[in-house]
Amino acid sequence: MNAIASVSRKETRKNNKPATQVNETYWGYIVRCNTCDRTLAVFFQWGAAIVGGLLVLVSLGFWALPGSMLSPELISFKMAMVSLFGVFGVTLVWYASHGTKYEIQVDLAKLEIREVLRNTKGVARIQSRIPFEKIGSVFIDRTQKENGKVRLVMRLGNSAQVIEVARDQEENLTGLRDKMGRDLLGRNAPMRTKANRGYILEGAEGVIKPKAIA
């Protein structure tokens, strides 16, 4: 029984291990979730890498056609095909290098949210920028609960459109939800007495809490 209980506790600790990581920066913080990689992005990038590589090989293969250095017309045709397939192939290979590691950047200096894809070399490419003022709410969505994990999302204004921040056990997301709620929505508090300048300090973690005006 003790052995079974020990295994059960180990499994519980493993399942409750946070999948979400928050890294502080001098301008704000980055939210990374190891369960939020974009499956569709992976599919498209693998496809782009394969097709792009084939197009580059085809463009180089045009020079292997017989008589390529004898006929001016054939040379012109080959140059056009090499340029077309080569440029298109290199573009697809470049797209495939964008990466699939998804992260949310909360910039307290520029007052904006950035959706970013980062590749295995650490190169980040911004997918979208969203001003804080367009965020209507930050909440935990339990309607799509999977394997005990819920979603932390941001709602755009009063619309039905949401942006997924992280997917994790609920107890691992409540603190982040509260933090993002203060940082993104605190500026709307009617009793706010001073603007947020906390981002100037390295390691700043949030905005100044609203205080009642006497």
PDB file of C-alpha atoms in Angstrom:
ATOM      1  CA  MET A   1       0.000   0.000   0.000  1.00  0.00           C
ATOM      2  CA  ASN A   2       2.828   2.381   0.873  1.00  0.00           C
ATOM      3  CA  ALA A   3       4.461   1.748  -2.503  1.00  0.00           C
ATOM      4  CA  ILE A   4       1.187   2.415  -4.316  1.00  0.00           C
ATOM      5  CA  ALA A   5       0.615   5.621  -2.334  1.00  0.00           C
ATOM      6  CA  SER A   6       4.172   6.758  -3.095  1.00  0.00           C
ATOM      7  CA  VAL A   7       3.686   6.187  -6.830  1.00  0.00           C
ATOM      8  CA  SER A   8       0.350   8.015  -6.679  1.00  0.00           C
ATOM      9  CA  ARG A   9       1.957  11.028  -4.986  1.00  0.00           C
ATOM     10  CA  LYS A  10       4.727  11.092  -7.582  1.00  0.00           C
ATOM     11  CA  GLU A  11       2.181  11.025 -10.406  1.00  0.00           C
ATOM     12  CA  THR A  12       0.216  13.831  -8.745  1.00  0.00           C
ATOM     13  CA  ARG A  13       3.337  15.983  -8.398  1.00  0.00           C
ATOM     14  CA  LYS A  14       4.232  15.272 -12.018  1.00  0.00           C
ATOM     15  CA  ASN A  15       0.761  16.259 -13.239  1.00  0.00           C
ATOM     16  CA  ASN A  16       0.764  19.424 -11.107  1.00  0.00           C
ATOM     17  CA  LYS A  17       4.173  20.559 -12.331  1.00  0.00           C
ATOM     18  CA  PRO A  18       3.644  24.034 -13.812  1.00  0.00           C
ATOM     19  CA  ALA A  19       3.605  24.143 -17.602  1.00  0.00           C
ATOM     20  CA  THR A  20       3.756  27.943 -17.518  1.00  0.00           C
ATOM     21  CA  GLN A  21       6.840  30.068 -16.956  1.00  0.00           C
ATOM     22  CA  VAL A  22       7.018  33.824 -16.357  1.00  0.00           C
ATOM     23  CA  ASN A  23      10.324  35.585 -17.070  1.00  0.00           C
ATOM     24  CA  GLU A  24      10.799  39.155 -15.852  1.00  0.00           C
ATOM     25  CA  THR A  25      12.493  41.661 -18.187  1.00  0.00           C
ATOM     26  CA  TYR A  26      13.449  45.324 -17.844  1.00  0.00           C
ATOM     27  CA  TRP A  27      10.365  46.304 -19.878  1.00  0.00           C
ATOM     28  CA  GLY A  28       7.848  43.848 -18.418  1.00  0.00           C
ATOM     29  CA  TYR A  29       7.650  40.060 -18.558  1.00  0.00           C
ATOM     30  CA  ILE A  30       7.284  37.094 -20.913  1.00  0.00           C
ATOM     31  CA  VAL A  31       4.769  34.282 -20.435  1.00  0.00           C
ATOM     32  CA  ARG A  32       5.825  30.945 -21.912  1.00  0.00           C
ATOM     33  CA  CYS A  33       3.740  27.782 -21.901  1.00  0.00           C
ATOM     34  CA  ASN A  34       5.198  24.438 -22.989  1.00  0.00           C
ATOM     35  CA  THR A  35       1.731  23.126 -23.894  1.00  0.00           C
ATOM     36  CA  CYS A  36       0.836  26.059 -26.157  1.00  0.00           C
ATOM     37  CA  ASP A  37       2.942  25.358 -29.230  1.00  0.00           C
ATOM     38  CA  ARG A  38       0.952  26.120 -32.355  1.00  0.00           C
ATOM     39  CA  THR A  39       0.149  22.766 -34.024  1.00  0.00           C
ATOM     40  CA  LEU A  40      -1.027  24.467 -37.211  1.00  0.00           C
ATOM     41  CA  ALA A  41       2.177  26.498 -37.353  1.00  0.00           C
ATOM     42  CA  VAL A  42       4.221  23.299 -37.007  1.00  0.00           C
ATOM     43  CA  PHE A  43       2.304  21.708 -39.899  1.00  0.00           C
ATOM     44  CA  PHE A  44       2.670  24.715 -42.205  1.00  0.00           C
ATOM     45  CA  GLN A  45       6.339  25.234 -41.397  1.00  0.00           C
ATOM     46  CA  TRP A  46       7.262  21.613 -42.007  1.00  0.00           C
ATOM     47  CA  GLY A  47       5.362  21.756 -45.296  1.00  0.00           C
ATOM     48  CA  ALA A  48       7.075  25.019 -46.231  1.00  0.00           C
ATOM     49  CA  ALA A  49      10.502  23.558 -45.448  1.00  0.00           C
ATOM     50  CA  ILE A  50       9.901  20.488 -47.640  1.00  0.00           C
ATOM     51  CA  VAL A  51       8.365  22.377 -50.570  1.00  0.00           C
ATOM     52  CA  GLY A  52      10.942  25.164 -50.324  1.00  0.00           C
ATOM     53  CA  GLY A  53      13.832  22.707 -50.336  1.00  0.00           C
ATOM     54  CA  LEU A  54      12.402  20.899 -53.366  1.00  0.00           C
ATOM     55  CA  LEU A  55      11.963  24.174 -55.263  1.00  0.00           C
ATOM     56  CA  VAL A  56      15.569  25.162 -54.578  1.00  0.00           C
ATOM     57  CA  LEU A  57      16.745  21.762 -55.853  1.00  0.00           C
ATOM     58  CA  VAL A  58      14.538  22.089 -58.954  1.00  0.00           C
ATOM     59  CA  SER A  59      15.938  25.555 -59.674  1.00  0.00           C
ATOM     60  CA  LEU A  60      19.473  24.188 -59.501  1.00  0.00           C
ATOM     61  CA  GLY A  61      18.476  21.188 -61.611  1.00  0.00           C
ATOM     62  CA  PHE A  62      17.550  23.404 -64.551  1.00  0.00           C
ATOM     63  CA  TRP A  63      21.259  23.869 -65.256  1.00  0.00           C
ATOM     64  CA  ALA A  64      21.596  20.121 -65.785  1.00  0.00           C
ATOM     65  CA  LEU A  65      19.333  20.215 -68.842  1.00  0.00           C
ATOM     66  CA  PRO A  66      21.207  19.287 -72.047  1.00  0.00           C
ATOM     67  CA  GLY A  67      22.277  22.152 -74.283  1.00  0.00           C
ATOM     68  CA  SER A  68      21.975  24.737 -71.527  1.00  0.00           C
ATOM     69  CA  MET A  69      25.110  26.582 -72.599  1.00  0.00           C
ATOM     70  CA  LEU A  70      24.434  26.436 -76.364  1.00  0.00           C
ATOM     71  CA  SER A  71      21.036  28.034 -76.938  1.00  0.00           C
ATOM     72  CA  PRO A  72      20.516  31.697 -75.912  1.00  0.00           C
ATOM     73  CA  GLU A  73      16.760  31.120 -75.764  1.00  0.00           C
ATOM     74  CA  LEU A  74      17.199  28.141 -73.444  1.00  0.00           C
ATOM     75  CA  ILE A  75      19.580  30.095 -71.244  1.00  0.00           C
ATOM     76  CA  SER A  76      17.020  32.893 -70.874  1.00  0.00           C
ATOM     77  CA  PHE A  77      14.303  30.376 -70.022  1.00  0.00           C
ATOM     78  CA  LYS A  78      16.517  28.686 -67.452  1.00  0.00           C
ATOM     79  CA  MET A  79      17.445  31.998 -65.852  1.00  0.00           C
ATOM     80  CA  ALA A  80      13.776  32.892 -65.496  1.00  0.00           C
ATOM     81  CA  MET A  81      12.883  29.507 -63.995  1.00  0.00           C
ATOM     82  CA  VAL A  82      15.877  29.508 -61.657  1.00  0.00           C
ATOM     83  CA  SER A  83      14.941  32.976 -60.403  1.00  0.00           C
ATOM     84  CA  LEU A  84      11.274  32.080 -59.935  1.00  0.00           C
ATOM     85  CA  PHE A  85      11.732  28.723 -58.223  1.00  0.00           C
ATOM     86  CA  GLY A  86      14.822  29.836 -56.319  1.00  0.00           C
ATOM     87  CA  VAL A  87      13.256  32.952 -54.799  1.00  0.00           C
ATOM     88  CA  PHE A  88      10.013  31.159 -53.953  1.00  0.00           C
ATOM     89  CA  GLY A  89      11.897  28.203 -52.452  1.00  0.00           C
ATOM     90  CA  VAL A  90      14.188  30.378 -50.328  1.00  0.00           C
ATOM     91  CA  THR A  91      11.149  32.344 -49.101  1.00  0.00           C
ATOM     92  CA  LEU A  92       9.436  29.138 -47.979  1.00  0.00           C
ATOM     93  CA  VAL A  93      12.591  27.915 -46.232  1.00  0.00           C
ATOM     94  CA  TRP A  94      12.859  31.302 -44.493  1.00  0.00           C
ATOM     95  CA  TYR A  95       9.233  31.043 -43.346  1.00  0.00           C
ATOM     96  CA  ALA A  96       9.896  27.548 -42.008  1.00  0.00           C
ATOM     97  CA  SER A  97      12.587  28.974 -39.713  1.00  0.00           C
ATOM     98  CA  HIS A  98      10.114  31.184 -37.826  1.00  0.00           C
ATOM     99  CA  GLY A  99       9.677  28.672 -35.022  1.00  0.00           C
ATOM    100  CA  THR A 100       6.671  27.306 -33.138  1.00  0.00           C
ATOM    101  CA  LYS A 101       7.423  28.206 -29.510  1.00  0.00           C
ATOM    102  CA  TYR A 102       4.560  30.520 -28.605  1.00  0.00           C
ATOM    103  CA  GLU A 103       4.910  33.244 -25.997  1.00  0.00           C
ATOM    104  CA  ILE A 104       3.067  36.319 -24.789  1.00  0.00           C
ATOM    105  CA  GLN A 105       5.112  39.445 -24.063  1.00  0.00           C
ATOM    106  CA  VAL A 106       3.581  41.958 -21.652  1.00  0.00           C
ATOM    107  CA  ASP A 107       5.336  45.263 -22.307  1.00  0.00           C
ATOM    108  CA  LEU A 108       4.714  47.686 -19.423  1.00  0.00           C
ATOM    109  CA  ALA A 109       6.845  50.325 -21.143  1.00  0.00           C
ATOM    110  CA  LYS A 110       4.943  50.435 -24.438  1.00  0.00           C
ATOM    111  CA  LEU A 111       1.644  49.341 -22.831  1.00  0.00           C
ATOM    112  CA  GLU A 112       1.104  46.557 -25.334  1.00  0.00           C
ATOM    113  CA  ILE A 113       0.768  42.790 -25.620  1.00  0.00           C
ATOM    114  CA  ARG A 114       2.854  40.971 -28.239  1.00  0.00           C
ATOM    115  CA  GLU A 115       2.154  37.492 -29.598  1.00  0.00           C
ATOM    116  CA  VAL A 116       5.502  35.980 -30.543  1.00  0.00           C
ATOM    117  CA  LEU A 117       6.813  32.804 -32.158  1.00  0.00           C
ATOM    118  CA  ARG A 118      10.364  31.831 -31.207  1.00  0.00           C
ATOM    119  CA  ASN A 119      12.506  29.239 -32.981  1.00  0.00           C
ATOM    120  CA  THR A 120      15.008  26.786 -31.520  1.00  0.00           C
ATOM    121  CA  LYS A 121      17.836  29.312 -31.967  1.00  0.00           C
ATOM    122  CA  GLY A 122      16.022  31.833 -29.789  1.00  0.00           C
ATOM    123  CA  VAL A 123      15.087  34.174 -32.640  1.00  0.00           C
ATOM    124  CA  ALA A 124      11.688  35.754 -31.950  1.00  0.00           C
ATOM    125  CA  ARG A 125       9.255  37.044 -34.561  1.00  0.00           C
ATOM    126  CA  ILE A 126       6.282  39.175 -33.585  1.00  0.00           C
ATOM    127  CA  GLN A 127       2.925  37.925 -34.869  1.00  0.00           C
ATOM    128  CA  SER A 128       0.702  40.691 -33.502  1.00  0.00           C
ATOM    129  CA  ARG A 129       0.691  43.750 -31.224  1.00  0.00           C
ATOM    130  CA  ILE A 130      -2.300  44.579 -29.032  1.00  0.00           C
ATOM    131  CA  PRO A 131      -2.508  47.799 -26.976  1.00  0.00           C
ATOM    132  CA  PHE A 132      -3.555  47.350 -23.351  1.00  0.00           C
ATOM    133  CA  GLU A 133      -6.608  49.520 -24.008  1.00  0.00           C
ATOM    134  CA  LYS A 134      -8.050  46.860 -26.322  1.00  0.00           C
ATOM    135  CA  ILE A 135      -8.015  44.168 -23.617  1.00  0.00           C
ATOM    136  CA  GLY A 136     -11.437  43.917 -21.997  1.00  0.00           C
ATOM    137  CA  SER A 137     -10.769  41.188 -19.433  1.00  0.00           C
ATOM    138  CA  VAL A 138      -8.355  38.480 -18.303  1.00  0.00           C
ATOM    139  CA  PHE A 139      -9.938  35.279 -17.030  1.00  0.00           C
ATOM    140  CA  ILE A 140      -9.646  31.511 -16.692  1.00  0.00           C
ATOM    141  CA  ASP A 141     -11.694  29.572 -19.241  1.00  0.00           C
ATOM    142  CA  ARG A 142     -12.905  26.212 -17.909  1.00  0.00           C
ATOM    143  CA  THR A 143     -15.163  25.381 -20.855  1.00  0.00           C
ATOM    144  CA  GLN A 144     -12.344  23.674 -22.784  1.00  0.00           C
ATOM    145  CA  LYS A 145     -10.783  21.827 -19.860  1.00  0.00           C
ATOM    146  CA  GLU A 146      -8.536  19.006 -21.042  1.00  0.00           C
ATOM    147  CA  ASN A 147      -6.531  16.581 -18.883  1.00  0.00           C
ATOM    148  CA  GLY A 148      -7.308  18.746 -15.874  1.00  0.00           C
ATOM    149  CA  LYS A 149      -5.864  21.843 -17.559  1.00  0.00           C
ATOM    150  CA  VAL A 150      -7.745  25.087 -18.123  1.00  0.00           C
ATOM    151  CA  ARG A 151      -6.951  28.114 -20.275  1.00  0.00           C
ATOM    152  CA  LEU A 152      -5.883  31.591 -19.228  1.00  0.00           C
ATOM    153  CA  VAL A 153      -7.221  33.959 -21.873  1.00  0.00           C
ATOM    154  CA  MET A 154      -7.566  37.657 -22.665  1.00  0.00           C
ATOM    155  CA  ARG A 155     -10.787  38.961 -24.169  1.00  0.00           C
ATOM    156  CA  LEU A 156     -10.583  41.715 -26.786  1.00  0.00           C
ATOM    157  CA  GLY A 157     -12.948  44.453 -25.644  1.00  0.00           C
ATOM    158  CA  ASN A 158     -16.492  43.131 -25.210  1.00  0.00           C
ATOM    159  CA  SER A 159     -16.217  40.773 -28.179  1.00  0.00           C
ATOM    160  CA  ALA A 160     -16.203  36.976 -28.230  1.00  0.00           C
ATOM    161  CA  GLN A 161     -12.615  36.946 -29.520  1.00  0.00           C
ATOM    162  CA  VAL A 162     -10.062  35.709 -26.994  1.00  0.00           C
ATOM    163  CA  ILE A 163      -6.303  35.186 -27.026  1.00  0.00           C
ATOM    164  CA  GLU A 164      -4.909  32.163 -25.207  1.00  0.00           C
ATOM    165  CA  VAL A 165      -2.075  33.046 -22.840  1.00  0.00           C
ATOM    166  CA  ALA A 166      -1.407  29.662 -21.246  1.00  0.00           C
ATOM    167  CA  ARG A 167      -2.896  26.213 -20.624  1.00  0.00           C
ATOM    168  CA  ASP A 168      -2.154  24.686 -17.221  1.00  0.00           C
ATOM    169  CA  GLN A 169      -3.588  23.461 -13.929  1.00  0.00           C
ATOM    170  CA  GLU A 170      -5.884  26.143 -12.529  1.00  0.00           C
ATOM    171  CA  GLU A 171      -3.849  26.601  -9.343  1.00  0.00           C
ATOM    172  CA  ASN A 172      -0.818  27.421 -11.500  1.00  0.00           C
ATOM    173  CA  LEU A 173      -2.678  30.161 -13.383  1.00  0.00           C
ATOM    174  CA  THR A 174      -4.571  32.110 -10.717  1.00  0.00           C
ATOM    175  CA  GLY A 175      -1.551  34.181  -9.671  1.00  0.00           C
ATOM    176  CA  LEU A 176      -0.709  35.030 -13.275  1.00  0.00           C
ATOM    177  CA  ARG A 177      -4.340  35.917 -13.974  1.00  0.00           C
ATOM    178  CA  ASP A 178      -4.372  38.356 -11.048  1.00  0.00           C
ATOM    179  CA  LYS A 179      -1.040  39.863 -12.080  1.00  0.00           C
ATOM    180  CA  MET A 180      -2.064  40.384 -15.699  1.00  0.00           C
ATOM    181  CA  GLY A 181      -5.417  41.733 -14.579  1.00  0.00           C
ATOM    182  CA  ARG A 182      -3.684  44.415 -12.513  1.00  0.00           C
ATOM    183  CA  ASP A 183      -1.149  45.242 -15.203  1.00  0.00           C
ATOM    184  CA  LEU A 184      -3.500  45.316 -18.185  1.00  0.00           C
ATOM    185  CA  LEU A 185      -6.723  46.570 -16.627  1.00  0.00           C
ATOM    186  CA  GLY A 186      -5.490  48.617 -13.669  1.00  0.00           C
ATOM    187  CA  ARG A 187      -5.179  51.708 -15.825  1.00  0.00           C
ATOM    188  CA  ASN A 188      -8.976  51.733 -16.201  1.00  0.00           C
ATOM    189  CA  ALA A 189      -9.585  52.092 -12.472  1.00  0.00           C
ATOM    190  CA  PRO A 190     -11.545  55.319 -11.913  1.00  0.00           C
ATOM    191  CA  MET A 191      -9.769  56.095  -8.621  1.00  0.00           C
ATOM    192  CA  ARG A 192      -6.229  55.822  -9.992  1.00  0.00           C
ATOM    193  CA  THR A 193      -4.014  58.620  -8.646  1.00  0.00           C
ATOM    194  CA  LYS A 194      -0.810  58.290 -10.681  1.00  0.00           C
ATOM    195  CA  ALA A 195       0.341  56.698 -13.913  1.00  0.00           C
ATOM    196  CA  ASN A 196       2.306  53.470 -14.037  1.00  0.00           C
ATOM    197  CA  ARG A 197       6.034  54.186 -14.093  1.00  0.00           C
ATOM    198  CA  GLY A 198       7.050  50.915 -12.507  1.00  0.00           C
ATOM    199  CA  TYR A 199       8.504  49.610 -15.775  1.00  0.00           C
ATOM    200  CA  ILE A 200      11.416  52.047 -15.440  1.00  0.00           C
ATOM    201  CA  LEU A 201      12.791  49.957 -12.577  1.00  0.00           C
ATOM    202  CA  GLU A 202      14.502  46.717 -13.496  1.00  0.00           C
ATOM    203  CA  GLY A 203      12.537  43.786 -12.126  1.00  0.00           C
ATOM    204  CA  ALA A 204       9.314  45.765 -11.739  1.00  0.00           C
ATOM    205  CA  GLU A 205       6.418  43.323 -11.468  1.00  0.00           C
ATOM    206  CA  GLY A 206       3.234  45.341 -11.801  1.00  0.00           C
ATOM    207  CA  VAL A 207       1.404  48.606 -11.746  1.00  0.00           C
ATOM    208  CA  ILE A 208       0.663  50.896  -8.848  1.00  0.00           C
ATOM    209  CA  LYS A 209      -2.571  49.832  -7.172  1.00  0.00           C
ATOM    210  CA  PRO A 210      -5.419  52.360  -7.362  1.00  0.00           C
ATOM    211  CA  LYS A 211      -5.971  54.426  -4.243  1.00  0.00           C
ATOM    212  CA  ALA A 212      -9.144  56.146  -3.182  1.00  0.00           C
ATOM    213  CA  ILE A 213      -9.166  59.895  -3.463  1.00  0.00           C
ATOM    214  CA  ALA A 214     -10.114  61.519  -0.167  1.00  0.00           C
TER     215      ALA A 214
END
